[in-house]
Coordinates of C-alpha atoms in Angstrom, one line a residue:
M904 CA 15.0 -32.3 -38.9
F905 CA 10.8 -31.0 -38.1
T906 CA 10.3 -33.8 -35.8
R907 CA 6.9 -34.3 -34.2
L908 CA 8.2 -32.3 -30.8
S909 CA 8.7 -29.1 -33.1
A910 CA 5.6 -29.3 -34.8
V911 CA 3.8 -29.4 -31.3
I912 CA 6.2 -26.1 -30.2
F913 CA 5.2 -24.7 -33.3
A914 CA 1.4 -25.4 -33.0
S915 CA 1.5 -24.0 -29.7
A916 CA 2.8 -20.9 -30.5
A917 CA 0.4 -20.5 -32.9
Y918 CA -2.4 -20.9 -31.0
A919 CA -1.0 -18.4 -28.3
A920 CA -0.4 -16.2 -31.1
G921 CA -4.0 -16.2 -32.4
A922 CA -5.4 -16.9 -29.0
C923 CA -3.9 -13.4 -27.8
E924 CA -4.4 -11.4 -31.3
N925 CA -7.9 -12.6 -31.0
L926 CA -8.4 -10.5 -28.1
S927 CA -8.6 -6.9 -29.6
T928 CA -11.9 -7.8 -30.9
L929 CA -13.3 -8.9 -27.9
K930 CA -16.3 -6.7 -27.4
L931 CA -16.5 -5.7 -23.5
D932 CA -19.3 -3.1 -22.2
H933 CA -17.9 0.4 -21.8
A934 CA -14.4 -0.7 -22.6
T935 CA -12.3 -0.9 -26.1
I936 CA -9.3 -2.9 -26.4
T937 CA -6.7 -0.8 -28.0
S938 CA -3.7 -3.8 -28.1
A939 CA -3.2 -7.5 -28.0
Q940 CA -0.1 -8.8 -29.0
L941 CA 2.7 -11.3 -28.0
V942 CA 5.6 -10.1 -26.3
A943 CA 8.4 -12.8 -26.5
E944 CA 10.6 -13.4 -23.6
G945 CA 12.7 -11.0 -22.2
A946 CA 11.9 -8.4 -24.7
F947 CA 9.6 -6.1 -22.7
S948 CA 10.8 -2.7 -21.6
L949 CA 8.9 0.0 -20.1
P950 CA 6.9 2.9 -22.4
N951 CA 8.8 6.1 -23.1
G952 CA 9.4 8.2 -20.4
Q953 CA 8.6 5.8 -17.3
A954 CA 12.4 4.0 -17.3
G955 CA 13.5 6.8 -15.3
K956 CA 17.8 6.7 -15.3
N957 CA 17.9 2.9 -14.9
K958 CA 20.9 2.4 -17.1
G959 CA 21.6 -1.1 -16.2
P960 CA 20.1 -4.5 -17.8
N961 CA 16.4 -4.3 -18.6
P962 CA 14.8 -5.6 -14.9
Y963 CA 12.2 -7.3 -17.3
Q964 CA 14.4 -9.3 -19.4
N965 CA 13.7 -12.7 -17.5
L966 CA 10.1 -12.9 -18.1
P967 CA 8.7 -15.5 -20.3
Q968 CA 6.5 -14.8 -23.0
F969 CA 3.2 -13.4 -22.4
C970 CA -0.1 -11.8 -24.4
R971 CA 0.2 -8.0 -23.1
V972 CA -3.6 -6.8 -23.7
Q973 CA -4.4 -2.6 -23.1
A974 CA -7.3 -1.3 -23.0
T975 CA -9.5 2.1 -22.2
L976 CA -12.4 1.7 -19.9
T977 CA -15.1 4.2 -20.1
P978 CA -17.9 3.7 -17.4
T979 CA -19.1 7.5 -18.0
S980 CA -18.6 10.0 -20.5
D981 CA -15.9 11.5 -18.9
S982 CA -13.7 8.3 -17.7
D983 CA -10.9 7.5 -19.5
I984 CA -9.3 4.5 -17.6
K985 CA -6.2 2.6 -18.8
V986 CA -5.5 -0.9 -17.9
E987 CA -2.8 -3.3 -18.8
V988 CA -3.7 -7.4 -18.5
W989 CA -0.8 -9.2 -18.8
L990 CA -1.5 -13.0 -19.5
P991 CA 1.3 -16.1 -19.7
V992 CA 1.4 -18.3 -23.3
S993 CA 2.2 -20.9 -21.1
G994 CA 2.4 -22.3 -17.6
W995 CA -0.8 -20.4 -16.6
N996 CA -1.5 -20.9 -13.3
N997 CA -5.1 -20.9 -13.5
K998 CA -5.4 -17.6 -11.3
Y999 CA -5.6 -14.0 -11.5
L1000 CA -4.2 -11.3 -9.9
A1001 CA -4.8 -7.6 -9.8
V1002 CA -2.6 -5.2 -7.8
G1003 CA -2.8 -1.8 -6.5
N1004 CA -1.3 1.2 -6.9
G1005 CA 0.3 4.3 -4.7
G1006 CA 0.0 8.1 -4.0
W1007 CA -2.3 9.0 -6.6
A1008 CA -1.3 6.3 -8.9
G1009 CA -1.6 8.2 -12.6
T1010 CA 0.4 5.0 -14.3
I1011 CA 0.4 1.4 -14.6
S1012 CA 2.2 -0.7 -11.7
Y1013 CA 4.6 -2.5 -14.4
S1014 CA 7.1 -4.0 -11.7
D1015 CA 3.7 -5.2 -9.8
L1016 CA 2.8 -6.8 -13.3
A1017 CA 6.0 -8.5 -13.8
D1018 CA 6.2 -10.0 -10.8
G1019 CA 2.7 -11.4 -11.0
L1020 CA 3.3 -12.7 -14.6
S1021 CA 6.6 -14.4 -12.9
R1022 CA 4.7 -16.5 -10.7
G1023 CA 2.2 -17.9 -13.5
Y1024 CA -0.4 -15.2 -12.9
A1025 CA -2.8 -13.8 -15.4
T1026 CA -2.7 -10.0 -13.7
S1027 CA -3.8 -6.2 -14.3
S1028 CA -3.2 -3.1 -13.5
T1029 CA -4.8 0.3 -13.8
D1030 CA -3.8 3.9 -13.9
T1031 CA -7.0 4.6 -11.9
G1032 CA -8.1 6.9 -15.2
H1033 CA -5.2 10.1 -15.1
T1034 CA -1.8 10.3 -15.9
G1035 CA 0.7 11.5 -13.5
G1036 CA 1.4 11.7 -9.5
S1037 CA -0.6 14.4 -8.5
G1038 CA -4.4 15.3 -7.8
S1039 CA -4.9 17.9 -10.4
F1040 CA -7.0 15.6 -12.6
V1041 CA -9.6 16.1 -9.8
L1042 CA -10.7 20.0 -10.8
G1043 CA -13.8 20.2 -12.9
H1044 CA -14.1 16.6 -12.9
P1045 CA -16.0 14.8 -10.3
E1046 CA -16.3 11.4 -11.7
K1047 CA -12.3 10.8 -12.5
F1048 CA -12.3 11.2 -8.8
V1049 CA -14.9 8.6 -8.5
D1050 CA -12.7 6.4 -10.8
F1051 CA -9.8 7.2 -8.9
A1052 CA -11.3 6.7 -5.3
W1053 CA -12.9 3.2 -6.7
R1054 CA -15.0 2.6 -9.7
S1055 CA -11.6 1.8 -11.9
E1056 CA -10.5 -1.1 -9.9
H1057 CA -14.0 -2.7 -9.8
E1058 CA -13.8 -2.0 -13.4
M1059 CA -10.4 -3.0 -14.3
T1060 CA -11.6 -6.3 -12.3
V1061 CA -14.6 -7.2 -14.4
K1062 CA -12.7 -7.0 -17.4
S1063 CA -9.6 -8.3 -16.9
K1064 CA -11.6 -11.6 -15.9
L1065 CA -13.6 -12.0 -18.9
I1066 CA -10.6 -11.2 -21.2
V1067 CA -8.6 -14.1 -18.8
A1068 CA -11.8 -16.3 -19.9
A1069 CA -11.3 -15.3 -23.6
M1070 CA -7.4 -16.2 -23.6
Y1071 CA -7.8 -19.7 -21.7
G1072 CA -11.5 -20.4 -22.3
T1073 CA -12.2 -20.8 -18.6
P1074 CA -12.6 -18.4 -15.9
A1075 CA -9.7 -18.1 -13.2
K1076 CA -10.7 -20.5 -10.3
Y1077 CA -9.0 -17.9 -7.5
S1078 CA -8.7 -14.3 -7.7
F1079 CA -6.5 -12.0 -5.3
W1080 CA -5.7 -8.7 -4.9
K1081 CA -2.2 -7.3 -3.7
G1082 CA -1.5 -3.7 -2.9
C1083 CA 0.4 -1.3 -0.5
S1084 CA -0.1 2.2 0.8
T1085 CA -2.9 3.1 -1.8
G1086 CA -3.2 -0.2 -3.0
G1087 CA -4.0 -1.1 0.6
R1088 CA -6.6 1.2 0.8
Q1089 CA -8.1 0.2 -2.8
A1090 CA -8.1 -3.3 -1.3
M1091 CA -10.2 -2.5 1.7
K1092 CA -12.7 -0.6 -1.0
E1093 CA -12.7 -3.8 -2.5
I1094 CA -13.6 -5.7 0.4
Q1095 CA -16.1 -3.1 1.6
V1096 CA -18.0 -2.4 -1.7
F1097 CA -17.4 -5.3 -4.0
P1098 CA -16.7 -8.2 -1.4
N1099 CA -17.4 -11.0 -4.0
D1100 CA -14.5 -9.9 -6.2
F1101 CA -12.2 -11.5 -4.6
D1102 CA -11.1 -14.6 -2.9
G1103 CA -7.4 -13.7 -1.1
V1104 CA -6.9 -9.9 -0.8
I1105 CA -3.5 -8.4 0.2
A1106 CA -3.9 -4.8 1.9
G1107 CA -0.6 -3.8 2.8
A1108 CA 0.2 -0.3 5.2
Q1109 CA -3.4 1.0 3.9
A1110 CA -3.1 4.8 3.1
N1111 CA -6.8 5.1 5.0
P1112 CA -8.8 7.0 5.6
R1113 CA -6.9 9.3 3.2
T1114 CA -8.5 12.2 4.9
G1115 CA -7.0 11.3 8.3
L1116 CA -3.9 11.4 6.6
A1117 CA -4.3 15.0 5.1
L1118 CA -5.0 15.9 8.3
L1119 CA -2.0 14.8 10.1
Q1120 CA 0.3 16.0 7.5
A1121 CA -1.2 19.0 7.7
S1122 CA -1.2 19.1 11.5
I1123 CA 2.9 18.5 11.2
A1124 CA 3.3 20.6 8.5
F1125 CA 2.1 23.9 11.1
A1126 CA 4.3 22.1 13.7
A1127 CA 7.4 21.7 12.3
L1128 CA 7.6 24.0 9.1
K1129 CA 5.6 27.0 9.4
D1130 CA 8.3 28.4 11.5
P1131 CA 11.6 28.3 9.9
A1132 CA 12.7 27.6 14.0
S1133 CA 11.0 25.1 14.1
R1134 CA 12.7 23.0 11.0
F1135 CA 14.6 20.1 10.9
P1136 CA 18.0 19.6 9.5
V1137 CA 18.2 16.2 8.0
P1138 CA 21.0 14.6 9.9
K1139 CA 18.9 15.4 13.2
F1140 CA 16.6 12.7 12.2
A1141 CA 19.3 10.0 12.6
M1142 CA 20.2 11.4 15.9
I1143 CA 16.8 11.3 17.1
H1144 CA 16.3 7.8 15.9
E1145 CA 19.6 7.0 17.8
A1146 CA 18.2 8.1 21.0
V1147 CA 14.4 6.4 20.6
I1148 CA 16.5 3.0 19.9
K1149 CA 18.9 3.8 23.0
A1150 CA 15.2 4.5 25.1
C1151 CA 13.0 1.7 24.0
D1152 CA 15.2 -1.1 22.2
A1153 CA 15.3 -3.3 25.4
S1154 CA 11.5 -2.8 26.3
D1155 CA 10.9 -6.3 24.7
G1156 CA 13.8 -7.8 26.5
L1157 CA 15.9 -8.2 23.9
K1158 CA 18.5 -5.5 22.2
D1159 CA 18.6 -5.9 19.1
G1160 CA 18.2 -2.9 17.4
S1161 CA 14.5 -2.6 17.0
I1162 CA 11.6 -1.8 18.8
Q1163 CA 9.3 -5.0 19.2
D1164 CA 5.9 -2.9 19.7
P1165 CA 6.3 1.0 19.5
R1166 CA 3.1 2.0 21.7
K1167 CA 4.9 1.1 24.6
C1168 CA 7.8 3.5 24.2
K1169 CA 7.4 6.4 26.2
F1170 CA 10.0 9.0 24.5
D1171 CA 10.0 12.9 24.6
P1172 CA 12.3 14.7 22.5
K1173 CA 12.4 17.0 25.9
V1174 CA 15.6 15.1 26.5
L1175 CA 17.5 16.1 24.0
E1176 CA 16.6 19.7 24.3
C1177 CA 19.8 22.1 23.7
K1178 CA 21.6 23.3 26.8
G1179 CA 22.8 26.1 25.0
A1180 CA 23.5 27.2 21.3
D1181 CA 22.1 24.9 18.9
A1182 CA 24.3 21.8 18.0
A1183 CA 23.9 18.6 15.7
D1184 CA 23.4 16.7 18.6
C1185 CA 20.6 18.6 20.1
L1186 CA 16.9 20.4 19.5
T1187 CA 16.3 23.8 19.9
A1188 CA 12.7 24.5 21.6
G1189 CA 10.9 24.6 18.4
Q1190 CA 13.0 21.7 17.1
V1191 CA 11.2 19.7 20.2
V1192 CA 8.1 21.1 19.4
A1193 CA 7.9 19.7 16.3
A1194 CA 9.3 16.2 17.1
R1195 CA 6.8 16.1 19.7
K1196 CA 4.1 16.7 17.3
M1197 CA 5.2 13.5 14.9
Y1198 CA 4.3 11.4 17.9
E1199 CA 0.7 13.1 18.1
P1200 CA -2.4 12.6 16.0
A1201 CA -4.0 15.3 14.0
R1202 CA -7.0 17.2 16.5
N1203 CA -9.9 19.0 16.3
V1204 CA -9.2 22.5 18.0
R1205 CA -12.7 22.6 19.1
T1206 CA -13.3 19.3 20.7
G1207 CA -9.9 18.4 21.1
K1208 CA -11.3 14.9 19.5
A1209 CA -8.6 12.5 17.3
V1210 CA -9.2 13.2 13.7
S1211 CA -6.2 10.9 12.6
P1212 CA -4.0 8.3 14.2
A1213 CA -0.4 9.2 15.4
F1214 CA 3.1 7.9 14.4
T1215 CA 4.9 5.8 17.1
P1216 CA 8.1 5.9 17.8
G1217 CA 11.3 4.2 15.8
N1218 CA 10.3 5.5 12.5
E1219 CA 12.6 8.7 12.4
L1220 CA 14.7 8.0 10.1
G1221 CA 11.7 7.9 7.3
W1222 CA 10.8 11.7 8.5
G1223 CA 12.4 13.1 5.4
A1224 CA 9.4 12.2 3.5
L1225 CA 7.2 14.6 5.3
L1226 CA 9.9 17.1 6.9
G1227 CA 12.7 17.0 4.3
G1228 CA 12.1 20.3 2.7
P1229 CA 10.4 23.7 3.3
E1230 CA 7.2 22.5 1.7
P1231 CA 4.9 19.9 3.2
N1232 CA 4.6 16.3 1.2
S1233 CA 2.2 17.0 -1.7
L1234 CA 0.5 13.7 -1.3
G1235 CA -1.5 15.1 1.4
M1236 CA -1.5 18.8 0.5
D1237 CA -3.2 17.9 -3.0
Q1238 CA -5.9 16.6 -1.3
F1239 CA -6.9 20.1 0.1
K1240 CA -5.6 21.8 -3.2
Y1241 CA -7.9 19.8 -5.7
V1242 CA -10.4 17.8 -3.6
V1243 CA -11.2 20.3 -1.0
F1244 CA -10.7 23.8 -1.4
K1245 CA -10.2 23.0 -5.4
D1246 CA -7.8 26.1 -5.4
P1247 CA -4.3 24.9 -7.0
K1248 CA -2.8 28.0 -5.6
W1249 CA -4.3 27.0 -2.4
D1250 CA -1.6 28.0 0.7
W1251 CA -1.5 25.4 3.5
R1252 CA -0.7 27.9 6.1
T1253 CA -4.3 29.2 5.8
F1254 CA -5.7 26.3 6.8
D1255 CA -8.2 26.9 9.7
F1256 CA -8.2 23.5 12.6
D1257 CA -11.2 25.5 13.8
K1258 CA -12.8 25.3 10.8
D1259 CA -11.4 23.5 8.0
I1260 CA -11.3 19.8 9.3
D1261 CA -15.1 18.9 8.9
K1262 CA -15.1 20.7 4.9
T1263 CA -11.9 18.3 4.7
I1264 CA -14.2 15.4 5.6
Q1265 CA -17.5 16.3 4.0
A1266 CA -15.3 17.1 0.7
D1267 CA -14.4 13.1 0.0
D1268 CA -17.9 12.5 1.6
G1269 CA -16.8 8.7 1.6
L1270 CA -15.4 8.4 -1.9
T1271 CA -11.7 7.7 -1.0
D1272 CA -11.8 6.3 2.5
A1273 CA -12.5 2.6 3.4
R1274 CA -13.7 2.5 7.2
I1275 CA -16.3 0.3 6.8
P1276 CA -15.5 -2.8 9.8
D1277 CA -18.9 -4.7 8.8
I1278 CA -17.3 -6.9 6.0
K1279 CA -19.4 -9.9 6.6
P1280 CA -20.4 -10.4 2.6
F1281 CA -16.6 -10.8 2.3
L1282 CA -16.2 -13.7 4.7
A1283 CA -19.6 -14.8 3.9
H1284 CA -17.9 -16.6 0.8
K1285 CA -14.8 -17.5 2.9
G1286 CA -12.9 -14.6 1.8
K1287 CA -9.6 -13.9 3.3
L1288 CA -8.0 -10.7 4.2
L1289 CA -4.3 -10.2 5.1
L1290 CA -3.0 -7.2 6.5
Y1291 CA 0.4 -5.8 6.9
H1292 CA 2.3 -3.0 8.3
G1293 CA 5.8 -1.6 9.3
W1294 CA 6.0 -0.1 12.8
S1295 CA 8.8 2.2 11.4
D1296 CA 6.2 3.7 8.4
Q1297 CA 7.0 7.1 7.8
L1298 CA 3.8 8.1 5.8
V1299 CA 0.8 5.3 7.6
P1300 CA 1.0 5.5 10.8
T1301 CA 0.3 1.5 11.8
E1302 CA -2.3 2.8 14.1
T1303 CA -4.6 2.8 10.6
S1304 CA -4.3 -0.7 10.5
I1305 CA -4.2 -1.7 14.2
S1306 CA -7.8 0.7 14.6
Y1307 CA -9.7 -1.2 11.5
Y1308 CA -8.5 -4.7 12.6
E1309 CA -9.9 -4.3 15.7
E1310 CA -13.0 -2.6 14.2
V1311 CA -13.9 -5.1 12.1
A1312 CA -13.2 -7.8 15.2
K1313 CA -15.6 -5.6 17.3
K1314 CA -18.2 -5.8 14.7
M1315 CA -17.8 -8.9 13.5
G1316 CA -18.1 -10.5 17.3
G1317 CA -14.6 -10.6 18.2
V1318 CA -11.4 -11.6 17.2
S1319 CA -12.2 -15.7 17.4
K1320 CA -15.1 -15.0 15.0
I1321 CA -12.7 -13.7 12.3
D1322 CA -9.4 -15.2 12.6
Q1323 CA -9.6 -18.0 10.3
Q1324 CA -10.4 -15.2 7.4
V1325 CA -8.7 -12.1 8.5
R1326 CA -5.1 -12.0 9.7
M1327 CA -3.1 -9.0 10.4
F1328 CA 1.1 -8.8 10.6
L1329 CA 3.4 -6.4 12.3
A1330 CA 6.8 -5.5 11.2
P1331 CA 9.5 -3.7 13.3
G1332 CA 11.6 -1.9 12.1
M1333 CA 9.7 -1.9 8.5
G1334 CA 9.0 1.5 6.7
H1335 CA 6.4 2.2 4.3
C1336 CA 5.8 -1.0 2.4
G1337 CA 9.1 -2.1 2.5
G1338 CA 12.5 -1.1 3.6
G1339 CA 13.8 0.3 7.2
D1340 CA 16.4 -1.4 9.4
G1341 CA 14.6 -4.0 10.3
P1342 CA 13.8 -7.1 7.9
N1343 CA 11.1 -5.9 5.8
S1344 CA 10.9 -8.7 2.6
F1345 CA 8.9 -11.6 3.1
D1346 CA 6.3 -13.2 0.3
S1347 CA 2.7 -12.2 1.4
L1348 CA 1.0 -13.6 -2.0
A1349 CA 2.5 -16.9 -0.8
A1350 CA 1.4 -17.1 2.4
L1351 CA -2.2 -15.7 0.6
E1352 CA -2.0 -18.5 -2.0
Q1353 CA -1.6 -21.5 0.9
W1354 CA -4.3 -20.0 3.0
V1355 CA -7.4 -19.9 0.4
E1356 CA -6.1 -22.6 -1.6
A1357 CA -5.2 -24.9 0.8
G1358 CA -6.8 -23.8 4.1
K1359 CA -3.3 -23.2 5.7
T1360 CA -4.1 -20.2 7.8
P1361 CA -0.9 -18.5 8.1
D1362 CA 0.3 -18.2 11.5
K1363 CA 3.5 -16.1 10.9
M1364 CA 5.7 -15.1 7.7
I1365 CA 9.6 -14.9 7.7
A1366 CA 11.0 -11.4 7.2
S1367 CA 14.5 -10.6 6.0
H1368 CA 16.3 -7.4 5.6
L1369 CA 19.5 -7.4 3.4
T1370 CA 23.1 -5.1 3.4
A1371 CA 24.8 -5.0 -0.1
G1372 CA 22.3 -7.6 -1.2
K1373 CA 22.9 -10.2 1.2
I1374 CA 20.3 -11.3 4.5
D1375 CA 21.9 -10.4 7.2
R1376 CA 18.9 -11.0 9.5
T1377 CA 15.3 -12.8 9.7
R1378 CA 12.8 -12.6 11.9
P1379 CA 9.2 -14.1 12.1
L1380 CA 6.6 -12.1 11.7
C1381 CA 3.8 -13.5 14.1
A1382 CA 0.1 -13.0 13.3
Y1383 CA -1.2 -10.0 15.7
P1384 CA -1.9 -10.0 18.9
K1385 CA 1.5 -12.6 18.8
V1386 CA 4.7 -11.0 18.7
A1387 CA 8.1 -12.9 18.2
R1388 CA 10.1 -13.6 21.5
Y1389 CA 13.5 -15.1 21.4
T1390 CA 14.1 -18.6 22.5
G1391 CA 17.4 -17.4 24.8
S1392 CA 19.8 -19.4 22.6
G1393 CA 21.4 -18.8 19.0
S1394 CA 21.5 -16.0 17.0
I1395 CA 19.2 -13.1 17.4
D1396 CA 19.8 -12.7 13.7
E1397 CA 17.9 -16.5 12.7
A1398 CA 14.1 -16.4 12.7
A1399 CA 14.4 -20.1 13.8
N1400 CA 15.6 -18.6 17.2
F1401 CA 12.2 -17.1 18.0
V1402 CA 8.5 -18.3 18.2
C1403 CA 5.6 -16.3 18.3
K1404 CA 3.7 -15.8 21.5

């Protein structure tokens, strides 16, 4: 029987289909909507070439019905910025969420879109104006580099908000950004250049400044990869990590397999130097030199001044990201190849730390680096910034976030002046944007929502660690500079037995 309820459902579905399809005719400056289609519940699958080797069930099978809008943005004649906006057909939470990228971007962040959609957000992502995960797109295309550096994110945000308003007949009540690594750097660029784009921003493990990180990777490559005698066999990473934990685990008063504040860890790889021939449980003289370099910043040879942050002890299990092969990680090397020297055949072994550091910084000219500490315009409209970083990050030193937070505090008149709008959380044992042997899964977006919408400033976030799919430890991540301290009773694997001090 065709009941009144059936009629309402049918009418609602028809309205949703019409509202979605009508977006294809929406006129936007320097943009073209190439597709606006309803996606049935559980029907989305990744585009060809992006599904990888996953042969298991569709990870998007639980997504609700949504309107999928695809657009191309062309703020310049050489721009080709792809954007996707996903809009829930029902249950929209009246909010907009932009999600960031990783590395050199070059793809839509589908998993992050799915997470936002599942929470009721209208959400969007961009490939930042190119395809593929290398920096080769920069050659001969300076405007594309600008698109990657900052323009694509802002243009996406502006156009997405218009699409959201057209779909629902009203603008989003709140707008948020969530990103880690490159997405963290993008977050900082948004705050500093376009302070009114977002009400709340999450910046995780910000890969910022890119130039400093590239110089750090070059410095490490020279010490650990240029001379074959200095190279590490991968199994030695775990051996070094075990020695670090043994030396520094108890520095916080609790022996739990992680280091609360690695800056207090004084570890010299020299203690592992082989007494005789090379062996699995020791380091050769060359490997000692290379290992030491992992805990040092890159420096200007002429002045001795640090031009990058440094890694801290505890991230050794992730050293394969930079030392896992005979060649350096391409993320940093592409900065030199395509931005600095503009030569795809450039050999990293020719880098001259005496002459090329200034050239490296000047080549970026502030396009990607986002280190301006004066964020007064963002704070003026009650914007909230949530920073987080793992102490065991293997790609971006934790000091990048710490130093920026402290620079902002100093510029804005002290921690007390920013404490209700800027908070940072550091996670012991967490790797780059997650993973690691410490609790590394937490809901930063939920914390930001409560902060922006209800005025509940986050003092802590509960993080969990999983083994074989099961939670085996939880800990509070405390607002910096506080840290989690054991109360002295109860399991050390339960967050309830810790307080922030």
